mmCIF file of N, CA and C in Angstrom:
data_model
loop_
_atom_site.group_PDB
_atom_site.id
_atom_site.type_symbol
_atom_site.label_atom_id
_atom_site.label_comp_id
_atom_site.label_asym_id
_atom_site.label_seq_id
_atom_site.Cartn_x
_atom_site.Cartn_y
_atom_site.Cartn_z
ATOM 1 N N MET A 424 15.953 27.229 -0.524
ATOM 2 C CA MET A 424 16.432 27.344 -1.055
ATOM 3 C C MET A 424 16.978 26.147 -2.230
ATOM 4 N N SER A 425 17.483 26.631 -3.260
ATOM 5 C CA SER A 425 17.619 25.432 -4.320
ATOM 6 C C SER A 425 19.288 25.316 -4.541
ATOM 7 N N LEU A 426 19.667 24.086 -4.562
ATOM 8 C CA LEU A 426 21.095 23.953 -4.539
ATOM 9 C C LEU A 426 21.227 23.083 -6.189
ATOM 10 N N SER A 427 21.963 23.445 -7.136
ATOM 11 C CA SER A 427 22.476 22.379 -7.856
ATOM 12 C C SER A 427 23.045 21.247 -7.838
ATOM 13 N N ASP A 428 23.883 21.110 -7.190
ATOM 14 C CA ASP A 428 24.350 19.679 -6.667
ATOM 15 C C ASP A 428 24.404 19.620 -5.118
ATOM 16 N N PRO A 429 23.215 18.675 -4.883
ATOM 17 C CA PRO A 429 22.654 18.623 -3.336
ATOM 18 C C PRO A 429 23.715 17.435 -2.927
ATOM 19 N N LEU A 430 24.291 16.580 -3.481
ATOM 20 C CA LEU A 430 25.263 15.742 -2.756
ATOM 21 C C LEU A 430 26.450 16.502 -2.885
ATOM 22 N N GLY A 431 27.025 17.278 -4.013
ATOM 23 C CA GLY A 431 28.096 18.156 -3.133
ATOM 24 C C GLY A 431 28.019 18.886 -2.186
ATOM 25 N N ASP A 432 27.153 19.390 -1.992
ATOM 26 C CA ASP A 432 27.011 20.084 -0.583
ATOM 27 C C ASP A 432 27.142 19.366 0.769
ATOM 28 N N MET A 433 26.614 17.858 0.384
ATOM 29 C CA MET A 433 26.834 17.223 1.636
ATOM 30 C C MET A 433 28.084 16.830 1.925
ATOM 31 N N LEU A 434 28.837 16.811 0.983
ATOM 32 C CA LEU A 434 30.479 16.281 1.215
ATOM 33 C C LEU A 434 31.272 17.472 1.647
ATOM 34 N N THR A 435 30.580 18.531 1.059
ATOM 35 C CA THR A 435 30.963 19.482 1.663
ATOM 36 C C THR A 435 30.864 19.938 3.050
ATOM 37 N N ARG A 436 29.683 19.646 3.550
ATOM 38 C CA ARG A 436 29.785 19.700 4.825
ATOM 39 C C ARG A 436 30.370 18.659 5.516
ATOM 40 N N ILE A 437 30.455 17.778 5.189
ATOM 41 C CA ILE A 437 31.203 16.597 6.082
ATOM 42 C C ILE A 437 32.781 16.807 6.215
ATOM 43 N N ARG A 438 33.075 17.365 4.839
ATOM 44 C CA ARG A 438 34.870 17.861 5.078
ATOM 45 C C ARG A 438 34.727 19.109 5.823
ATOM 46 N N ASN A 439 34.041 20.090 5.707
ATOM 47 C CA ASN A 439 34.217 20.943 6.950
ATOM 48 C C ASN A 439 33.673 20.846 8.180
ATOM 49 N N ALA A 440 33.350 19.892 8.523
ATOM 50 C CA ALA A 440 33.004 19.296 10.050
ATOM 51 C C ALA A 440 34.042 18.658 10.569
ATOM 52 N N GLN A 441 34.833 17.936 9.582
ATOM 53 C CA GLN A 441 35.999 17.279 9.864
ATOM 54 C C GLN A 441 36.746 18.333 10.149
ATOM 55 N N ARG A 442 37.019 19.093 9.261
ATOM 56 C CA ARG A 442 38.421 20.212 9.508
ATOM 57 C C ARG A 442 38.073 20.831 10.653
ATOM 58 N N ALA A 443 37.057 21.195 11.311
ATOM 59 C CA ALA A 443 36.731 21.664 12.430
ATOM 60 C C ALA A 443 36.591 20.705 13.664
ATOM 61 N N ARG A 444 36.957 19.622 13.394
ATOM 62 C CA ARG A 444 36.965 18.693 14.333
ATOM 63 C C ARG A 444 35.327 18.581 15.052
ATOM 64 N N HIS A 445 34.505 18.861 14.634
ATOM 65 C CA HIS A 445 32.762 18.445 15.070
ATOM 66 C C HIS A 445 32.556 16.880 15.218
ATOM 67 N N ASN A 446 31.920 16.600 15.916
ATOM 68 C CA ASN A 446 31.593 15.278 16.286
ATOM 69 C C ASN A 446 30.523 14.610 15.512
ATOM 70 N N SER A 447 29.942 15.633 14.856
ATOM 71 C CA SER A 447 28.797 15.453 13.540
ATOM 72 C C SER A 447 28.588 16.474 12.828
ATOM 73 N N CYS A 448 27.708 16.415 11.724
ATOM 74 C CA CYS A 448 27.170 17.632 11.337
ATOM 75 C C CYS A 448 25.903 17.005 10.339
ATOM 76 N N VAL A 449 24.969 18.139 10.362
ATOM 77 C CA VAL A 449 23.462 18.208 9.735
ATOM 78 C C VAL A 449 23.537 18.401 8.295
ATOM 79 N N ALA A 450 23.046 17.666 7.569
ATOM 80 C CA ALA A 450 22.449 18.007 5.902
ATOM 81 C C ALA A 450 20.965 17.504 5.645
ATOM 82 N N PRO A 451 20.431 17.946 4.774
ATOM 83 C CA PRO A 451 19.448 17.933 4.372
ATOM 84 C C PRO A 451 19.073 16.469 3.835
ATOM 85 N N ALA A 452 18.089 15.817 4.135
ATOM 86 C CA ALA A 452 18.110 14.483 3.645
ATOM 87 C C ALA A 452 17.313 14.423 2.006
ATOM 88 N N SER A 453 18.023 12.902 1.588
ATOM 89 C CA SER A 453 17.504 12.646 0.217
ATOM 90 C C SER A 453 17.549 11.132 -0.279
ATOM 91 N N ASN A 454 16.999 10.739 -1.205
ATOM 92 C CA ASN A 454 17.412 8.909 -0.890
ATOM 93 C C ASN A 454 18.796 8.652 -1.617
ATOM 94 N N LEU A 455 19.059 9.666 -2.744
ATOM 95 C CA LEU A 455 20.702 9.457 -3.067
ATOM 96 C C LEU A 455 21.842 9.633 -1.723
ATOM 97 N N ARG A 456 21.518 10.752 -1.253
ATOM 98 C CA ARG A 456 22.598 10.916 0.159
ATOM 99 C C ARG A 456 22.603 9.663 1.136
ATOM 100 N N VAL A 457 20.978 9.260 1.326
ATOM 101 C CA VAL A 457 21.258 8.113 2.253
ATOM 102 C C VAL A 457 21.909 7.016 1.828
ATOM 103 N N ASN A 458 21.789 6.679 0.398
ATOM 104 C CA ASN A 458 22.412 5.739 -0.300
ATOM 105 C C ASN A 458 24.173 6.006 -0.048
ATOM 106 N N VAL A 459 24.419 6.969 -0.102
ATOM 107 C CA VAL A 459 26.025 7.322 -0.124
ATOM 108 C C VAL A 459 26.583 7.107 1.305
ATOM 109 N N LEU A 460 25.549 7.592 2.116
ATOM 110 C CA LEU A 460 26.042 7.618 3.348
ATOM 111 C C LEU A 460 26.247 6.169 4.009
ATOM 112 N N GLU A 461 25.059 5.378 3.422
ATOM 113 C CA GLU A 461 25.290 3.770 3.757
ATOM 114 C C GLU A 461 26.493 3.455 3.252
ATOM 115 N N ALA A 462 26.950 3.735 2.113
ATOM 116 C CA ALA A 462 28.298 3.264 1.497
ATOM 117 C C ALA A 462 29.323 3.705 2.419
ATOM 118 N N LEU A 463 29.133 5.157 3.058
ATOM 119 C CA LEU A 463 30.280 5.393 3.704
ATOM 120 C C LEU A 463 30.267 4.658 5.160
ATOM 121 N N GLN A 464 29.467 4.331 5.642
ATOM 122 C CA GLN A 464 29.313 3.325 6.902
ATOM 123 C C GLN A 464 29.627 2.310 6.350
ATOM 124 N N ARG A 465 29.543 1.430 5.245
ATOM 125 C CA ARG A 465 29.789 0.208 5.292
ATOM 126 C C ARG A 465 31.535 -0.128 5.059
ATOM 127 N N GLU A 466 32.364 1.130 4.318
ATOM 128 C CA GLU A 466 33.573 1.186 4.384
ATOM 129 C C GLU A 466 33.759 1.720 5.491
ATOM 130 N N GLY A 467 33.430 2.355 6.384
ATOM 131 C CA GLY A 467 34.301 2.385 7.614
ATOM 132 C C GLY A 467 34.614 3.873 7.996
ATOM 133 N N TYR A 468 33.894 4.853 7.065
ATOM 134 C CA TYR A 468 34.377 6.411 6.966
ATOM 135 C C TYR A 468 33.837 7.107 7.822
ATOM 136 N N ILE A 469 32.082 6.769 8.376
ATOM 137 C CA ILE A 469 31.813 7.445 9.329
ATOM 138 C C ILE A 469 30.823 6.232 9.962
ATOM 139 N N ARG A 470 30.624 6.917 11.418
ATOM 140 C CA ARG A 470 29.979 5.949 12.628
ATOM 141 C C ARG A 470 28.603 5.595 11.820
ATOM 142 N N GLY A 471 27.990 6.493 11.516
ATOM 143 C CA GLY A 471 26.457 6.130 11.626
ATOM 144 C C GLY A 471 25.871 7.607 11.001
ATOM 145 N N TYR A 472 24.693 7.332 10.791
ATOM 146 C CA TYR A 472 23.770 8.554 10.863
ATOM 147 C C TYR A 472 22.024 8.202 11.112
ATOM 148 N N LYS A 473 21.699 9.147 11.198
ATOM 149 C CA LYS A 473 20.460 9.079 11.830
ATOM 150 C C LYS A 473 19.513 10.006 10.924
ATOM 151 N N ARG A 474 18.258 9.766 10.339
ATOM 152 C CA ARG A 474 17.191 10.349 9.566
ATOM 153 C C ARG A 474 16.149 11.143 10.484
ATOM 154 N N GLU A 475 16.201 12.311 10.477
ATOM 155 C CA GLU A 475 14.904 12.987 11.732
ATOM 156 C C GLU A 475 14.200 13.865 10.693
ATOM 157 N N GLU A 476 13.115 13.632 10.810
ATOM 158 C CA GLU A 476 11.805 14.482 10.447
ATOM 159 C C GLU A 476 11.568 15.842 10.997
ATOM 160 N N VAL A 477 11.922 17.113 10.346
ATOM 161 C CA VAL A 477 11.947 18.403 11.191
ATOM 162 C C VAL A 477 10.321 18.671 11.092
ATOM 163 N N ARG A 478 9.892 19.011 9.936
ATOM 164 C CA ARG A 478 8.485 19.047 10.101
ATOM 165 C C ARG A 478 8.160 18.219 8.928
ATOM 166 N N LYS A 479 6.783 18.067 8.604
ATOM 167 C CA LYS A 479 6.032 17.070 7.741
ATOM 168 C C LYS A 479 6.846 17.206 6.451
ATOM 169 N N GLY A 480 7.214 16.652 5.624
ATOM 170 C CA GLY A 480 7.586 16.588 4.293
ATOM 171 C C GLY A 480 9.489 16.878 4.151
ATOM 172 N N ILE A 481 9.988 17.463 5.598
ATOM 173 C CA ILE A 481 11.398 17.825 5.367
ATOM 174 C C ILE A 481 11.985 17.276 6.447
ATOM 175 N N SER A 482 13.241 16.321 5.916
ATOM 176 C CA SER A 482 13.983 15.384 6.785
ATOM 177 C C SER A 482 15.424 16.183 6.664
ATOM 178 N N GLN A 483 16.044 15.776 7.705
ATOM 179 C CA GLN A 483 17.681 15.920 8.049
ATOM 180 C C GLN A 483 17.964 14.837 8.584
ATOM 181 N N LEU A 484 19.550 14.371 7.639
ATOM 182 C CA LEU A 484 20.604 13.687 8.496
ATOM 183 C C LEU A 484 21.462 14.346 9.189
ATOM 184 N N HIS A 485 21.564 13.397 10.555
ATOM 185 C CA HIS A 485 22.359 13.899 11.341
ATOM 186 C C HIS A 485 23.798 12.793 11.113
ATOM 187 N N ILE A 486 25.055 13.218 10.657
ATOM 188 C CA ILE A 486 25.907 12.178 10.684
ATOM 189 C C ILE A 486 26.986 12.306 11.393
ATOM 190 N N GLN A 487 27.052 10.808 11.663
ATOM 191 C CA GLN A 487 28.477 10.778 13.256
ATOM 192 C C GLN A 487 29.775 10.559 12.255
ATOM 193 N N LEU A 488 30.623 11.516 12.300
ATOM 194 C CA LEU A 488 32.073 11.448 12.079
ATOM 195 C C LEU A 488 32.747 10.354 13.018
ATOM 196 N N LYS A 489 33.891 10.281 12.247
ATOM 197 C CA LYS A 489 34.448 9.322 12.824
ATOM 198 C C LYS A 489 36.024 9.501 12.726
ATOM 199 N N TYR A 490 36.673 9.206 14.031
ATOM 200 C CA TYR A 490 38.019 10.086 14.378
ATOM 201 C C TYR A 490 38.833 8.678 14.747
ATOM 202 N N ALA A 491 40.108 8.195 13.960
ATOM 203 C CA ALA A 491 40.599 7.519 14.517
ATOM 204 C C ALA A 491 42.472 8.129 15.446
ATOM 205 N N GLU A 492 42.469 7.992 16.742
ATOM 206 C CA GLU A 492 43.609 8.681 17.492
ATOM 207 C C GLU A 492 43.508 9.941 17.327
ATOM 208 N N GLY A 493 42.262 10.999 17.420
ATOM 209 C CA GLY A 493 42.212 12.121 17.527
ATOM 210 C C GLY A 493 42.414 12.738 15.964
ATOM 211 N N GLU A 494 42.623 12.144 14.718
ATOM 212 C CA GLU A 494 42.314 12.148 13.460
ATOM 213 C C GLU A 494 41.695 11.678 12.510
ATOM 214 N N PRO A 495 40.745 12.809 11.972
ATOM 215 C CA PRO A 495 39.565 12.499 11.142
ATOM 216 C C PRO A 495 40.014 11.276 9.895
ATOM 217 N N VAL A 496 39.021 10.327 10.080
ATOM 218 C CA VAL A 496 39.326 9.320 9.324
ATOM 219 C C VAL A 496 39.030 9.582 7.469
ATOM 220 N N ILE A 497 38.255 10.365 7.526
ATOM 221 C CA ILE A 497 38.255 10.817 6.034
ATOM 222 C C ILE A 497 39.311 12.307 6.031
ATOM 223 N N ARG A 498 40.113 11.766 4.895
ATOM 224 C CA ARG A 498 41.413 12.728 4.949
ATOM 225 C C ARG A 498 40.826 13.488 3.725
ATOM 226 N N GLU A 499 39.974 13.138 2.888
ATOM 227 C CA GLU A 499 40.008 13.760 1.713
ATOM 228 C C GLU A 499 38.725 13.079 1.227
ATOM 229 N N ILE A 500 37.835 14.135 0.859
ATOM 230 C CA ILE A 500 36.620 13.403 -0.085
ATOM 231 C C ILE A 500 36.327 14.686 -1.060
ATOM 232 N N GLN A 501 36.224 13.933 -2.055
ATOM 233 C CA GLN A 501 36.114 14.901 -3.424
ATOM 234 C C GLN A 501 34.751 14.206 -4.400
ATOM 235 N N ARG A 502 34.323 15.111 -4.956
ATOM 236 C CA ARG A 502 33.303 14.891 -5.518
ATOM 237 C C ARG A 502 33.569 14.731 -7.155
ATOM 238 N N VAL A 503 33.381 14.004 -7.973
ATOM 239 C CA VAL A 503 33.766 13.696 -9.243
ATOM 240 C C VAL A 503 33.123 13.660 -10.128
ATOM 241 N N SER A 504 31.796 13.032 -10.360
ATOM 242 C CA SER A 504 30.504 13.489 -11.381
ATOM 243 C C SER A 504 30.169 14.976 -10.855
ATOM 244 N N ARG A 505 29.763 15.779 -11.865
ATOM 245 C CA ARG A 505 29.155 16.826 -11.444
ATOM 246 C C ARG A 505 27.817 17.492 -12.082
ATOM 247 N N PRO A 506 26.930 18.288 -11.666
ATOM 248 C CA PRO A 506 25.951 18.201 -12.717
ATOM 249 C C PRO A 506 26.285 18.692 -14.093
ATOM 250 N N GLY A 507 27.535 19.260 -14.425
ATOM 251 C CA GLY A 507 27.692 19.964 -15.262
ATOM 252 C C GLY A 507 28.868 19.060 -16.419
ATOM 253 N N ARG A 508 28.993 17.643 -15.467
ATOM 254 C CA ARG A 508 29.889 16.857 -16.296
ATOM 255 C C ARG A 508 29.955 15.655 -15.438
ATOM 256 N N ARG A 509 28.998 14.579 -16.228
ATOM 257 C CA ARG A 509 28.948 13.480 -15.527
ATOM 258 C C ARG A 509 30.019 12.625 -16.236
ATOM 259 N N VAL A 510 30.752 11.760 -15.368
ATOM 260 C CA VAL A 510 31.710 11.044 -15.252
ATOM 261 C C VAL A 510 30.898 9.277 -15.025
ATOM 262 N N TYR A 511 31.389 8.656 -15.973
ATOM 263 C CA TYR A 511 30.952 7.333 -16.565
ATOM 264 C C TYR A 511 31.926 6.424 -16.242
ATOM 265 N N SER A 512 32.023 5.123 -15.822
ATOM 266 C CA SER A 512 33.019 4.373 -15.741
ATOM 267 C C SER A 512 32.855 2.986 -16.184
ATOM 268 N N LYS A 513 33.415 2.527 -16.836
ATOM 269 C CA LYS A 513 33.236 0.925 -17.061
ATOM 270 C C LYS A 513 34.000 0.077 -16.038
ATOM 271 N N ILE A 514 33.627 -1.036 -15.352
ATOM 272 C CA ILE A 514 34.103 -1.516 -14.381
ATOM 273 C C ILE A 514 35.876 -1.857 -14.775
ATOM 274 N N LYS A 515 36.405 -2.284 -15.699
ATOM 275 C CA LYS A 515 37.637 -2.426 -15.974
ATOM 276 C C LYS A 515 38.476 -1.109 -16.456
ATOM 277 N N GLU A 516 37.852 -0.406 -16.444
ATOM 278 C CA GLU A 516 38.276 1.259 -16.445
ATOM 279 C C GLU A 516 38.418 1.862 -15.046
ATOM 280 N N LEU A 517 37.693 1.598 -14.334
ATOM 281 C CA LEU A 517 37.805 2.148 -12.547
ATOM 282 C C LEU A 517 38.942 2.297 -12.037
ATOM 283 N N PRO A 518 39.924 3.198 -11.789
ATOM 284 C CA PRO A 518 41.042 3.455 -11.406
ATOM 285 C C PRO A 518 40.910 3.253 -9.799
ATOM 286 N N ARG A 519 41.673 3.016 -9.028
ATOM 287 C CA ARG A 519 42.163 2.842 -7.844
ATOM 288 C C ARG A 519 42.473 3.917 -7.383
ATOM 289 N N VAL A 520 41.957 4.298 -6.030
ATOM 290 C CA VAL A 520 41.970 5.560 -5.392
ATOM 291 C C VAL A 520 42.698 5.186 -4.220
ATOM 292 N N CYS A 521 44.042 5.999 -4.518
ATOM 293 C CA CYS A 521 45.214 6.113 -3.867
ATOM 294 C C CYS A 521 45.545 4.826 -3.370
ATOM 295 N N ALA A 522 46.144 4.043 -4.693
ATOM 296 C CA ALA A 522 46.710 2.905 -4.662
ATOM 297 C C ALA A 522 45.694 1.586 -3.810
ATOM 298 N N GLY A 523 44.475 1.734 -3.796
ATOM 299 C CA GLY A 523 43.459 1.100 -2.990
ATOM 300 C C GLY A 523 43.309 1.239 -1.725
ATOM 301 N N LEU A 524 44.113 2.353 -1.121
ATOM 302 C CA LEU A 524 43.692 2.853 0.114
ATOM 303 C C LEU A 524 42.578 3.714 0.661
ATOM 304 N N GLY A 525 41.776 3.900 -0.601
ATOM 305 C CA GLY A 525 40.904 5.136 -0.717
ATOM 306 C C GLY A 525 39.685 4.221 -1.297
ATOM 307 N N VAL A 526 38.477 4.732 -1.376
ATOM 308 C CA VAL A 526 36.887 4.123 -2.043
ATOM 309 C C VAL A 526 36.449 5.286 -3.166
ATOM 310 N N SER A 527 36.046 4.819 -4.152
ATOM 311 C CA SER A 527 35.158 5.478 -5.068
ATOM 312 C C SER A 527 33.596 4.621 -4.679
ATOM 313 N N ILE A 528 33.145 5.826 -4.715
ATOM 314 C CA ILE A 528 31.198 5.590 -4.622
ATOM 315 C C ILE A 528 30.711 5.462 -5.856
ATOM 316 N N LEU A 529 30.132 4.512 -6.227
ATOM 317 C CA LEU A 529 29.523 4.684 -7.744
ATOM 318 C C LEU A 529 27.903 4.351 -7.763
ATOM 319 N N SER A 530 27.181 5.215 -8.541
ATOM 320 C CA SER A 530 25.996 4.779 -8.638
ATOM 321 C C SER A 530 25.791 3.699 -9.915
ATOM 322 N N THR A 531 25.137 2.494 -9.534
ATOM 323 C CA THR A 531 25.372 1.331 -10.664
ATOM 324 C C THR A 531 23.698 1.058 -10.525
ATOM 325 N N PRO A 532 23.431 0.204 -11.458
ATOM 326 C CA PRO A 532 22.189 -0.312 -11.945
ATOM 327 C C PRO A 532 21.557 -1.331 -10.559
ATOM 328 N N ARG A 533 22.666 -1.607 -9.524
ATOM 329 C CA ARG A 533 22.529 -2.701 -8.493
ATOM 330 C C ARG A 533 22.271 -1.404 -7.116
ATOM 331 N N GLY A 534 22.413 -0.326 -7.684
ATOM 332 C CA GLY A 534 22.252 0.649 -6.216
ATOM 333 C C GLY A 534 23.738 1.568 -6.050
ATOM 334 N N VAL A 535 23.875 2.286 -5.218
ATOM 335 C CA VAL A 535 25.112 2.964 -4.714
ATOM 336 C C VAL A 535 25.800 1.735 -4.284
ATOM 337 N N LEU A 536 27.199 1.551 -4.663
ATOM 338 C CA LEU A 536 27.992 0.997 -4.429
ATOM 339 C C LEU A 536 29.324 1.490 -4.140
ATOM 340 N N SER A 537 30.418 0.689 -3.216
ATOM 341 C CA SER A 537 31.784 1.467 -3.131
ATOM 342 C C SER A 537 32.217 0.349 -4.720
ATOM 343 N N ASP A 538 33.578 1.161 -4.954
ATOM 344 C CA ASP A 538 34.300 0.397 -6.420
ATOM 345 C C ASP A 538 34.546 -0.947 -5.993
ATOM 346 N N VAL A 539 34.803 -1.436 -4.830
ATOM 347 C CA VAL A 539 35.068 -2.946 -3.877
ATOM 348 C C VAL A 539 33.841 -3.671 -4.594
ATOM 349 N N GLU A 540 32.760 -2.998 -3.837
ATOM 350 C CA GLU A 540 31.526 -3.777 -4.026
ATOM 351 C C GLU A 540 30.795 -4.145 -5.238
ATOM 352 N N ALA A 541 31.688 -3.100 -6.383
ATOM 353 C CA ALA A 541 31.055 -3.036 -7.678
ATOM 354 C C ALA A 541 31.874 -3.807 -8.714
ATOM 355 N N ARG A 542 33.281 -4.068 -7.864
ATOM 356 C CA ARG A 542 34.162 -4.893 -8.871
ATOM 357 C C ARG A 542 33.746 -6.716 -8.699
ATOM 358 N N ALA A 543 33.250 -6.513 -7.267
ATOM 359 C CA ALA A 543 32.901 -8.114 -7.069
ATOM 360 C C ALA A 543 31.336 -8.228 -7.487
ATOM 361 N N ALA A 544 30.606 -7.373 -8.131
ATOM 362 C CA ALA A 544 29.136 -7.561 -8.844
ATOM 363 C C ALA A 544 29.376 -7.307 -10.141
ATOM 364 N N ASN A 545 30.808 -6.945 -10.720
ATOM 365 C CA ASN A 545 31.050 -6.771 -11.822
ATOM 366 C C ASN A 545 30.069 -5.727 -12.472
ATOM 367 N N VAL A 546 29.825 -4.624 -12.014
ATOM 368 C CA VAL A 546 28.923 -3.585 -12.522
ATOM 369 C C VAL A 546 29.826 -2.045 -12.508
ATOM 370 N N GLY A 547 29.453 -1.268 -13.571
ATOM 371 C CA GLY A 547 30.200 -0.201 -13.820
ATOM 372 C C GLY A 547 29.105 1.154 -13.548
ATOM 373 N N GLY A 548 29.452 2.419 -13.923
ATOM 374 C CA GLY A 548 28.310 3.300 -13.597
ATOM 375 C C GLY A 548 29.183 4.710 -13.191
ATOM 376 N N GLU A 549 27.805 5.494 -12.634
ATOM 377 C CA GLU A 549 28.297 6.633 -12.671
ATOM 378 C C GLU A 549 29.154 7.285 -11.483
ATOM 379 N N VAL A 550 30.622 7.593 -11.554
ATOM 380 C CA VAL A 550 31.368 8.002 -10.158
ATOM 381 C C VAL A 550 30.957 8.926 -9.611
ATOM 382 N N LEU A 551 30.399 8.890 -8.154
ATOM 383 C CA LEU A 551 29.671 10.028 -7.838
ATOM 384 C C LEU A 551 30.813 10.635 -6.701
ATOM 385 N N CYS A 552 31.448 10.003 -5.956
ATOM 386 C CA CYS A 552 32.686 10.824 -5.385
ATOM 387 C C CYS A 552 33.947 9.672 -5.102
ATOM 388 N N ARG A 553 35.069 10.530 -4.612
ATOM 389 C CA ARG A 553 36.411 9.991 -4.131
ATOM 390 C C ARG A 553 36.793 9.893 -2.772
ATOM 391 N N VAL A 554 36.493 8.924 -1.983
ATOM 392 C CA VAL A 554 37.024 9.044 -0.497
ATOM 393 C C VAL A 554 38.571 8.288 -0.087
ATOM 394 N N PHE A 555 39.518 9.303 0.862
ATOM 395 C CA PHE A 555 40.684 8.937 0.959
ATOM 396 C C PHE A 555 40.949 9.149 2.405
#
């Protein structure tokens, strides 16, 4: 099965699993997805993830979701840059998500970073998603 937006598919799987109060979810693996999950883990939105090889050349990601006092830590996760409409931002023009309570995940020349890390590194790039 071919997907036009694999990252959007993973974000939807996370969103649906959180709404259904699951402890974890599964998504096909790719390097971009792993980098986004690392950024989410650094920012404290997920507990962790594990890459598992199903068969030769095919891997899956087992994503452990995080809850605080029974409520999901991720209230909203939204894809910003899509295959039909790429969204790029200079570091000075990068808006704050929910007055600084949320984060944007960016694909920069230095790798996939959160907006906080991108501001510290003074680099802009493609805005992949917003998390609150």
